[in-house]
Coordinates of C-alpha atoms and ligand atoms in Angstrom, one line a residue:
M1 CA 46.3 71.9 74.9
K2 CA 48.9 70.9 76.5
M3 CA 50.8 68.1 76.8
L4 CA 50.1 65.0 79.4
I5 CA 53.1 64.1 80.7
N6 CA 51.9 61.6 84.3
G7 CA 48.4 62.0 83.9
K8 CA 48.9 66.0 83.7
S9 CA 48.2 68.4 81.1
V10 CA 51.3 70.9 81.6
E11 CA 53.1 73.7 79.5
A12 CA 56.1 73.2 78.5
C13 CA 59.5 73.9 81.1
N14 CA 59.9 77.1 78.7
G15 CA 56.5 78.5 78.8
E16 CA 56.7 78.2 74.6
F17 CA 54.1 77.4 72.2
F18 CA 53.2 77.0 68.4
D19 CA 50.1 77.4 66.4
I20 CA 47.9 75.2 65.4
I21 CA 46.5 75.9 62.1
N22 CA 42.9 74.9 59.9
P23 CA 44.8 74.3 56.2
A24 CA 41.3 74.7 54.5
T25 CA 41.3 78.2 56.0
G26 CA 44.6 79.3 57.3
E27 CA 43.3 80.2 60.8
R28 CA 44.5 79.5 64.0
I29 CA 42.2 76.6 66.0
D30 CA 44.6 76.0 68.9
R31 CA 47.8 76.4 70.4
V32 CA 50.4 74.0 72.4
P33 CA 53.6 73.6 74.0
K34 CA 56.5 73.3 72.0
G35 CA 58.3 70.9 74.5
T36 CA 62.3 70.9 75.2
E37 CA 64.9 68.0 75.5
N38 CA 63.3 68.9 80.0
D39 CA 60.4 68.1 78.4
A40 CA 60.9 64.5 76.5
T41 CA 62.6 63.7 80.1
I42 CA 60.3 64.5 82.2
A43 CA 57.9 62.3 80.2
V44 CA 60.3 59.3 79.4
E45 CA 60.9 59.1 83.4
A46 CA 57.0 59.4 84.0
A47 CA 56.9 56.1 81.9
S48 CA 60.1 54.6 83.8
S49 CA 58.0 55.2 86.9
A50 CA 54.4 53.7 85.1
F51 CA 56.1 50.3 83.8
S52 CA 56.5 47.7 86.7
G53 CA 52.3 48.8 88.2
W54 CA 51.3 48.0 84.3
A55 CA 53.8 45.6 83.3
S56 CA 52.1 43.5 87.0
I57 CA 48.4 43.4 85.9
S58 CA 47.4 40.9 83.5
P59 CA 46.9 41.6 79.8
Q60 CA 43.3 40.8 80.5
Q61 CA 43.0 44.1 83.0
R62 CA 44.6 46.6 80.3
A63 CA 42.4 44.7 78.3
G64 CA 38.8 45.8 80.4
I65 CA 40.9 49.6 80.2
L66 CA 41.9 50.1 76.6
Y67 CA 38.1 48.6 75.5
R68 CA 36.4 51.4 78.6
A69 CA 38.6 54.0 76.0
A70 CA 37.5 52.9 73.1
G71 CA 33.8 53.3 73.9
I72 CA 33.5 56.4 74.9
I73 CA 35.5 57.1 72.0
R74 CA 32.8 55.5 69.6
Q75 CA 30.6 57.8 71.6
K76 CA 32.4 61.1 71.4
K77 CA 33.0 60.2 67.5
D78 CA 31.7 63.1 65.6
E79 CA 32.9 65.3 67.7
L80 CA 36.8 64.0 67.0
A81 CA 36.3 63.2 63.6
V82 CA 35.5 67.3 63.4
L83 CA 38.8 68.4 65.4
L84 CA 40.9 66.0 63.6
T85 CA 39.4 67.3 60.4
R86 CA 40.0 71.1 61.0
E87 CA 43.6 70.3 61.9
Q88 CA 44.7 67.9 59.2
G89 CA 41.9 68.9 56.2
K90 CA 40.8 65.8 55.2
T91 CA 37.0 65.7 54.9
L92 CA 34.6 64.9 57.8
A93 CA 33.8 61.6 56.3
E94 CA 37.5 60.5 56.2
A95 CA 37.7 61.8 60.0
K96 CA 34.9 59.3 61.1
N97 CA 36.5 56.7 59.2
E98 CA 39.7 57.2 61.0
I99 CA 38.7 57.4 64.4
A100 CA 36.2 54.1 63.4
G101 CA 39.1 52.4 63.0
F102 CA 41.4 53.4 65.9
T103 CA 38.5 52.0 68.6
K104 CA 38.8 49.0 65.8
V105 CA 42.6 48.6 66.3
L106 CA 42.6 49.2 69.8
E107 CA 39.5 46.1 70.6
Y108 CA 41.3 44.1 68.6
Y109 CA 44.9 44.6 70.2
C110 CA 42.1 43.5 73.6
G111 CA 40.9 41.2 72.0
L112 CA 44.7 39.2 71.6
A113 CA 45.0 40.1 75.7
S114 CA 45.3 36.2 76.4
S115 CA 47.1 35.2 73.0
F116 CA 51.1 36.2 73.6
H117 CA 52.5 33.8 76.0
G118 CA 55.4 31.5 75.4
D119 CA 56.0 28.5 74.1
F120 CA 56.6 24.5 75.5
I121 CA 59.5 23.2 72.9
S122 CA 60.5 19.7 73.8
V123 CA 64.3 18.5 72.8
P124 CA 64.9 15.1 71.8
Q125 CA 67.6 13.3 74.1
N126 CA 68.4 16.7 76.7
G127 CA 64.4 17.4 78.3
Y128 CA 62.5 20.8 77.6
A129 CA 62.5 24.3 77.2
F130 CA 59.8 27.4 77.6
T131 CA 59.9 30.8 76.9
V132 CA 58.7 33.8 78.5
K133 CA 57.0 37.3 76.4
K134 CA 58.1 40.7 78.8
P135 CA 57.2 44.2 77.5
L136 CA 60.4 45.8 76.6
G137 CA 59.7 48.8 78.9
V138 CA 59.2 52.5 77.7
C139 CA 58.8 52.7 74.0
A140 CA 58.8 56.1 71.8
A141 CA 56.2 56.4 69.1
I142 CA 56.6 58.7 67.1
I143 CA 54.2 59.2 64.6
P144 CA 53.5 61.6 61.4
W145 CA 50.7 64.1 60.3
N146 CA 48.6 62.3 57.3
M147 CA 47.0 59.9 59.4
P148 CA 46.9 61.8 63.1
A149 CA 44.1 58.5 64.9
L150 CA 44.9 55.6 63.1
I151 CA 48.6 55.7 63.2
M152 CA 48.3 56.2 67.5
A153 CA 46.2 53.2 67.5
W154 CA 48.8 51.2 65.4
K155 CA 51.2 51.9 67.9
I156 CA 49.6 52.0 71.2
G157 CA 47.6 49.0 70.5
P158 CA 50.1 46.4 70.3
A159 CA 52.7 48.4 73.0
L160 CA 49.8 49.1 75.5
I161 CA 48.1 45.4 75.8
S162 CA 51.8 44.0 76.1
G163 CA 52.5 46.0 78.8
N164 CA 55.0 48.8 77.8
T165 CA 54.8 52.5 78.9
L166 CA 54.5 54.8 76.2
V167 CA 55.9 58.8 75.2
L168 CA 54.3 59.9 72.3
K169 CA 55.6 62.5 69.8
P170 CA 52.9 63.8 67.4
A171 CA 53.2 65.6 64.1
S172 CA 53.6 69.1 64.9
N173 CA 50.7 69.7 62.4
T174 CA 48.3 68.2 64.4
P175 CA 48.5 67.1 67.7
L176 CA 45.0 67.5 69.1
T177 CA 43.5 64.2 67.9
N178 CA 46.4 62.8 70.1
L179 CA 45.9 65.1 72.7
T180 CA 42.3 64.5 73.1
L181 CA 42.6 61.0 72.2
A182 CA 44.9 60.6 75.3
S183 CA 42.8 62.8 77.9
I184 CA 40.4 59.9 77.2
L185 CA 41.9 57.3 77.4
S186 CA 43.3 58.5 80.9
E187 CA 39.5 59.4 82.0
A188 CA 38.6 55.3 81.0
G189 CA 41.9 54.2 83.6
L190 CA 44.5 54.1 82.3
P191 CA 46.7 55.0 84.9
S192 CA 49.1 58.0 84.8
G193 CA 52.5 57.6 83.2
V194 CA 51.2 54.8 81.1
L195 CA 50.9 56.8 78.3
N196 CA 52.4 60.5 77.8
I197 CA 52.2 63.2 75.2
V198 CA 55.0 65.7 73.9
T199 CA 54.9 68.8 71.5
G200 CA 57.2 70.1 70.2
P201 CA 59.6 69.4 67.0
G202 CA 60.8 66.1 65.8
E203 CA 64.4 67.1 65.8
V204 CA 64.4 68.3 69.6
V205 CA 61.6 66.3 71.1
G206 CA 61.8 63.2 68.7
E207 CA 65.3 62.7 69.4
T208 CA 65.5 63.2 72.8
L209 CA 63.8 60.1 73.1
V210 CA 65.5 58.0 70.6
K211 CA 68.9 59.0 72.9
S212 CA 67.1 58.3 76.2
P213 CA 69.2 55.5 77.4
K214 CA 65.7 54.4 79.5
V215 CA 63.6 53.7 75.6
K216 CA 64.2 50.7 75.0
K217 CA 61.9 50.7 71.8
I218 CA 60.9 53.6 69.0
S219 CA 57.6 52.8 66.6
F220 CA 58.0 55.4 64.2
T221 CA 56.4 56.1 61.0
G222 CA 57.3 59.2 58.7
E223 CA 59.7 60.2 55.8
V224 CA 62.4 57.7 54.6
E225 CA 65.2 60.3 55.7
T226 CA 64.2 61.4 59.1
G227 CA 63.7 57.3 59.6
K228 CA 67.1 56.5 58.2
R229 CA 68.1 59.3 60.7
I230 CA 66.4 57.7 63.9
A231 CA 67.6 54.3 62.7
E232 CA 71.2 55.3 62.9
L233 CA 70.2 56.9 66.6
A234 CA 69.1 53.6 67.6
A235 CA 71.7 51.5 66.2
G236 CA 74.2 53.2 68.0
R237 CA 72.3 53.2 71.2
M238 CA 70.8 49.1 70.0
K239 CA 67.7 49.7 70.5
R240 CA 64.8 47.9 68.6
V241 CA 63.3 50.1 65.7
T242 CA 60.1 49.8 63.7
L243 CA 60.1 52.2 60.6
E244 CA 57.0 52.4 58.5
L245 CA 58.3 54.8 56.4
G246 CA 57.7 56.4 53.1
G247 CA 55.8 54.6 49.5
S248 CA 55.5 55.0 45.9
D249 CA 52.9 52.2 45.6
P250 CA 51.9 51.7 42.2
M251 CA 48.9 50.4 40.6
I252 CA 48.6 47.8 37.3
V253 CA 45.9 47.4 35.2
C254 CA 45.6 44.2 33.3
D255 CA 43.1 44.5 29.4
D256 CA 41.0 42.2 31.0
A257 CA 40.5 44.0 34.6
N258 CA 36.9 45.5 35.5
L259 CA 37.3 49.1 34.1
E260 CA 34.6 50.5 36.5
D261 CA 36.1 48.7 39.2
A262 CA 40.0 49.8 38.0
V263 CA 38.9 53.4 37.9
L264 CA 37.2 53.8 41.6
G265 CA 40.2 51.9 43.1
A266 CA 42.1 54.1 41.2
L267 CA 40.0 57.4 42.8
R268 CA 40.2 56.2 45.9
G269 CA 43.8 55.2 46.3
R270 CA 45.0 57.8 44.7
Y271 CA 43.2 61.1 45.8
Y272 CA 41.6 59.5 49.7
N273 CA 43.1 62.5 51.9
C274 CA 43.9 64.1 49.5
G275 CA 46.9 62.1 47.8
Q276 CA 48.4 62.2 51.4
T277 CA 48.3 58.2 52.3
C278 CA 51.4 56.3 52.6
T279 CA 50.0 53.1 50.8
A280 CA 48.5 55.8 47.9
V281 CA 48.3 54.9 43.9
K282 CA 51.4 57.2 43.8
R283 CA 52.4 55.1 40.4
L284 CA 49.6 53.6 37.3
F285 CA 50.5 51.3 34.9
V286 CA 47.8 50.3 32.7
F287 CA 48.0 47.9 29.2
E288 CA 47.9 49.9 25.8
S289 CA 45.1 48.0 24.5
I290 CA 43.1 49.4 27.0
A291 CA 44.4 53.0 28.5
E292 CA 42.6 54.8 26.2
K293 CA 39.8 54.3 27.5
F294 CA 40.3 53.8 30.9
I295 CA 42.2 57.0 30.9
K296 CA 39.0 58.8 30.0
M297 CA 36.9 57.1 32.6
L298 CA 39.8 57.8 35.2
E299 CA 39.5 61.8 34.0
T300 CA 35.6 61.9 34.2
G301 CA 35.5 60.3 37.8
I302 CA 38.5 63.1 38.5
R303 CA 36.5 65.9 37.3
N304 CA 33.7 64.5 39.7
L305 CA 35.3 65.2 42.7
R306 CA 34.4 68.0 45.0
V307 CA 37.2 69.8 46.0
G308 CA 36.7 71.9 49.4
N309 CA 37.0 72.8 52.9
G310 CA 36.1 68.9 54.6
M311 CA 34.1 70.2 56.8
H312 CA 31.4 71.2 54.2
E313 CA 28.5 68.1 53.0
N314 CA 29.4 67.0 49.8
I315 CA 33.2 67.5 49.4
D316 CA 35.4 64.9 48.0
M317 CA 38.8 66.0 48.7
G318 CA 39.3 68.8 51.5
P319 CA 43.2 70.9 51.1
L320 CA 46.2 69.6 51.2
N321 CA 47.5 69.4 54.7
N322 CA 50.3 71.9 54.7
H323 CA 52.2 74.7 53.6
R324 CA 55.3 73.3 53.1
Q325 CA 53.2 69.9 51.0
W326 CA 51.2 72.4 49.0
E327 CA 54.5 74.0 47.6
Y328 CA 56.3 70.6 46.9
I329 CA 53.4 70.0 44.1
K330 CA 53.0 72.9 42.9
E331 CA 56.6 72.7 42.5
L332 CA 56.1 69.1 41.1
I333 CA 53.6 70.4 38.6
R334 CA 56.0 73.6 37.1
E335 CA 58.3 71.4 36.4
V336 CA 55.7 69.2 34.5
E337 CA 55.6 71.8 32.5
E338 CA 58.6 73.2 32.3
K339 CA 60.4 70.4 31.2
D340 CA 57.5 69.0 29.0
E341 CA 57.5 65.5 31.2
G342 CA 54.1 64.2 30.7
R343 CA 50.4 66.2 29.3
I344 CA 47.7 67.6 32.4
I345 CA 44.8 65.5 31.5
T346 CA 42.8 67.3 34.2
G347 CA 43.8 69.4 37.5
G348 CA 47.0 70.7 37.9
R349 CA 46.4 74.0 39.4
V350 CA 45.3 76.1 41.9
P351 CA 42.0 76.0 42.3
E352 CA 40.2 79.5 41.4
G353 CA 37.5 81.1 43.8
S354 CA 37.3 83.0 47.3
A355 CA 36.6 78.9 49.0
F356 CA 39.4 78.2 47.8
N357 CA 42.2 81.6 48.9
K358 CA 43.4 80.8 52.0
G359 CA 43.4 77.3 52.0
Y360 CA 46.1 74.2 50.8
F361 CA 43.7 73.3 48.5
F362 CA 44.5 71.3 44.8
E363 CA 43.1 70.4 42.3
P364 CA 43.3 66.4 41.7
T365 CA 45.3 66.0 38.7
L366 CA 46.2 63.5 36.2
I367 CA 48.8 63.4 34.0
K368 CA 49.7 60.7 31.0
D369 CA 52.8 60.3 28.7
V370 CA 54.7 60.7 32.0
P371 CA 59.0 59.6 30.7
R372 CA 60.2 57.2 33.2
E373 CA 62.9 59.6 34.8
S374 CA 60.0 62.0 36.0
R375 CA 60.3 63.1 39.5
L376 CA 57.1 62.0 39.4
L377 CA 57.5 58.3 39.2
K378 CA 61.1 58.2 41.2
E379 CA 59.8 60.7 44.7
E380 CA 57.0 59.7 46.7
V381 CA 54.8 62.4 45.2
F382 CA 52.4 63.2 48.7
G383 CA 49.6 64.8 47.1
P384 CA 46.5 64.8 44.2
V385 CA 49.2 64.0 41.6
L386 CA 48.7 60.8 39.6
P387 CA 51.0 60.1 36.8
V388 CA 49.8 57.2 33.7
V389 CA 52.2 54.8 32.2
Q390 CA 50.9 52.8 29.5
V391 CA 52.8 49.4 28.8
K392 CA 52.7 46.4 26.5
S393 CA 52.7 43.5 28.8
L394 CA 52.5 43.0 32.7
E395 CA 56.3 41.7 32.1
E396 CA 56.9 45.1 31.0
A397 CA 54.6 46.3 33.9
I398 CA 56.9 44.8 36.7
E399 CA 60.0 45.9 35.7
A400 CA 58.6 49.4 35.8
A401 CA 56.9 49.4 39.3
N402 CA 59.8 47.4 40.5
N403 CA 62.0 50.6 39.2
S404 CA 61.9 52.5 42.8
S405 CA 63.3 52.3 45.9
Y406 CA 60.4 51.8 47.7
G407 CA 58.4 48.6 48.7
L408 CA 55.7 49.5 50.6
G409 CA 52.4 48.3 48.4
A410 CA 51.2 47.7 45.2
S411 CA 48.4 46.3 43.3
I412 CA 47.2 44.4 40.6
W413 CA 44.2 44.2 38.3
T414 CA 43.4 41.4 36.5
K415 CA 40.6 38.9 36.1
N416 CA 43.3 36.6 34.8
L417 CA 44.9 33.7 37.8
D418 CA 47.7 33.3 36.7
Q419 CA 48.6 37.5 36.1
A420 CA 47.7 37.5 40.0
H421 CA 50.4 35.1 40.8
I422 CA 53.1 37.1 38.6
G423 CA 51.7 39.8 40.3
F424 CA 52.2 38.5 43.7
E425 CA 55.4 36.2 43.5
Q426 CA 57.8 39.6 41.6
L427 CA 56.0 42.8 42.9
N428 CA 58.4 44.3 45.4
A429 CA 56.4 45.4 48.0
G430 CA 55.7 44.5 51.7
I431 CA 51.3 44.6 50.7
I432 CA 49.8 43.2 47.4
W433 CA 46.4 43.7 46.4
L434 CA 44.5 42.0 44.3
N435 CA 41.6 44.3 42.4
Q436 CA 41.9 46.6 44.7
H437 CA 43.9 48.9 46.9
L438 CA 44.5 50.9 49.8
K439 CA 43.2 48.5 52.2
V440 CA 43.6 48.0 55.4
A441 CA 42.7 45.7 58.4
P442 CA 43.7 45.3 62.0
E443 CA 44.1 41.4 62.1
V444 CA 46.1 42.3 58.5
P445 CA 50.7 42.9 58.9
F446 CA 51.5 46.3 57.5
G447 CA 54.7 47.4 56.8
G448 CA 57.3 47.9 54.1
T449 CA 60.7 46.4 52.2
R450 CA 63.3 47.8 51.1
E451 CA 63.3 51.3 51.7
S452 CA 59.2 51.4 53.2
G453 CA 60.9 50.2 56.3
I454 CA 61.9 47.6 59.2
G455 CA 58.9 45.7 61.0
R456 CA 55.4 45.0 60.6
E457 CA 52.3 47.0 62.2
N458 CA 48.5 45.8 63.1
G459 CA 48.2 41.6 62.9
P460 CA 49.6 39.3 66.1
D461 CA 53.3 40.0 64.4
A462 CA 53.1 43.7 65.9
L463 CA 52.6 42.1 69.2
S464 CA 56.0 40.6 68.8
E465 CA 57.6 44.2 67.9
Y466 CA 56.9 45.0 71.8
L467 CA 58.3 41.5 73.9
D468 CA 61.0 40.8 74.7
L469 CA 61.6 36.3 74.5
K470 CA 63.7 34.4 77.3
T471 CA 64.4 30.9 76.7
V472 CA 64.3 28.1 79.7
M473 CA 66.5 24.7 78.7
I474 CA 65.9 22.0 81.2
K475 CA 67.6 18.9 81.3
T476 CA 65.9 15.9 82.2
Ligands
NAP501 P1 58.4 63.2 59.0 O1 58.9 64.7 58.8 O2 59.3 62.6 58.9 O3 57.8 63.2 60.3 C1 57.7 62.6 61.5 C2 57.4 62.6 62.8 O4 59.0 62.9 63.1 C3 57.1 63.4 63.1 O5 56.2 63.8 64.4 C4 58.1 64.9 63.1 O6 58.2 65.7 63.8 C5 59.0 63.8 63.7 N1 60.3 64.1 63.5 C6 60.8 64.7 62.4 N2 62.4 65.1 61.9 C7 62.5 64.1 63.5 C8 63.9 63.7 64.0 N3 65.2 64.2 63.3 N4 63.8 62.6 64.9 C9 62.8 62.1 65.6 N5 61.5 62.8 64.8 C10 61.6 63.2 64.0 O7 57.0 63.0 58.0 P2 55.2 63.8 57.4 O8 56.2 64.5 56.8 O9 55.6 63.9 59.1 O10 54.9 62.2 56.9 C11 54.8 62.0 55.7 C12 55.5 61.2 56.1 O11 54.9 59.7 56.4 C13 55.3 60.0 53.9 O12 56.9 60.2 53.5 C14 54.5 58.9 54.3 O13 54.5 58.2 53.0 C15 55.0 58.8 55.9 N6 54.2 58.1 56.2 C16 54.2 56.0 56.4 C17 53.4 55.4 57.3 C18 53.4 53.7 56.8 O14 53.3 53.0 57.5 N7 54.5 53.6 56.0 C19 52.2 55.5 57.0 C20 51.9 57.1 57.2 C21 52.5 57.6 56.2 P3 57.6 67.4 63.3 O15 56.4 67.2 63.2 O16 57.7 68.1 64.7 O17 58.5 67.5 62.2

């Protein structure tokens, strides 16, 4: 596939390409241009030239185009899901869910087309004021490989409906679905230059976008360290940023929780997308009085998960997305064993058999008796490994849950409303679930505190991340 710049499919200026690998089979599925600084600059110019035309049509006209695109994507959802599974590794069911999520987010923002107008404000003894909301101009979106379609929608939905133009840099492991979705948006009538996709290394293409004087805002999703680098570059240029970074979400299971529900929540919360979700359950705290029963039930559930190529039927968990992530998980488990940092109850190995020879597979893993200082609890474990810690009380659970540099999501599982309220009040997280985990919806604001980021996506609040507010005061 080629990049999309100014409505055209183009190669990189230097003519170089890089391969896209299927993480389940190790096979090359395609290649994409290895974009350069020059390509990123050309894309910014295209977005800049397209801005005034796109900003001057009504939000309803913009919504018309985006609605049309969502309709085409829905018709093509099966082939898009296959592409996503082949480049990302997730199961076909997960991929279909993600493509459906893309259309829902796009349609949600189309529905807000009439909502982002300014306000009238009466000013006593003076007169009145009014506010005007304007798009920012050219925005850059830099996205990761774990949910490339959904995260693309979280960025293009609010950015485009509010009249901005965009240059998007996909993750180098998963650009194919992004490129295909962008070409469908063009097919639906999105004017040339409004959405441009530049593939290539983050340090080159991403940083050029962040540094470009014509880019007014950067919306980034990815690792904390990359986010800090982007924030540093953006601060020196006084640019707006949204940073959606990593997480190490705690799940607290109280002694009165519905254990069947909590087991299903932990299974989905941890092993969905092979554990590569920013708001996955990454640390599980369970009350001592129910721990043995709960862990046994969870172990049974994990042993029933079927691991394999996401393209095949009846598979619950595909491979990790890439070699780096696979090596990280293997190394983490080696360290747990060498340092005796917990007891592996199930999993902990690369599955055996010819079906697993060439992919980045790892067994869904459950580890108990994990000491508090373990890397399993300190780092963001982006893979199918769940550490369990037993706690005596809610107070102890919350203290342990908050002992993290992250603050993305958290969940509390209880039937007791008082306990739930203590959790809502005291857990340090941008999103807190009661008796569920992982669920997101286009209308619900999403984002983290602490090192998990700055700003919010989804919901009406995300629009203000892409709009400039001008105030006019009038004396009467
Ligand atoms: P990453 O390594 O930070 O990469 C994310 C994106 O940034 C990629 O497109 C990457 O390009 C680009 N990039 C790398 N270095 C850059 C630089 N110096 N300047 C500009 N761009 C640069 O993250 P990842 O490994 O792809 O994604 C996993 C992380 O994303 C996890 O920490 C996860 O929790 C987080 N995440 C957060 C959310 C949220 O909403 N909070 C959602 C999903 C994922 P290349 O691919 O070319 O390196």
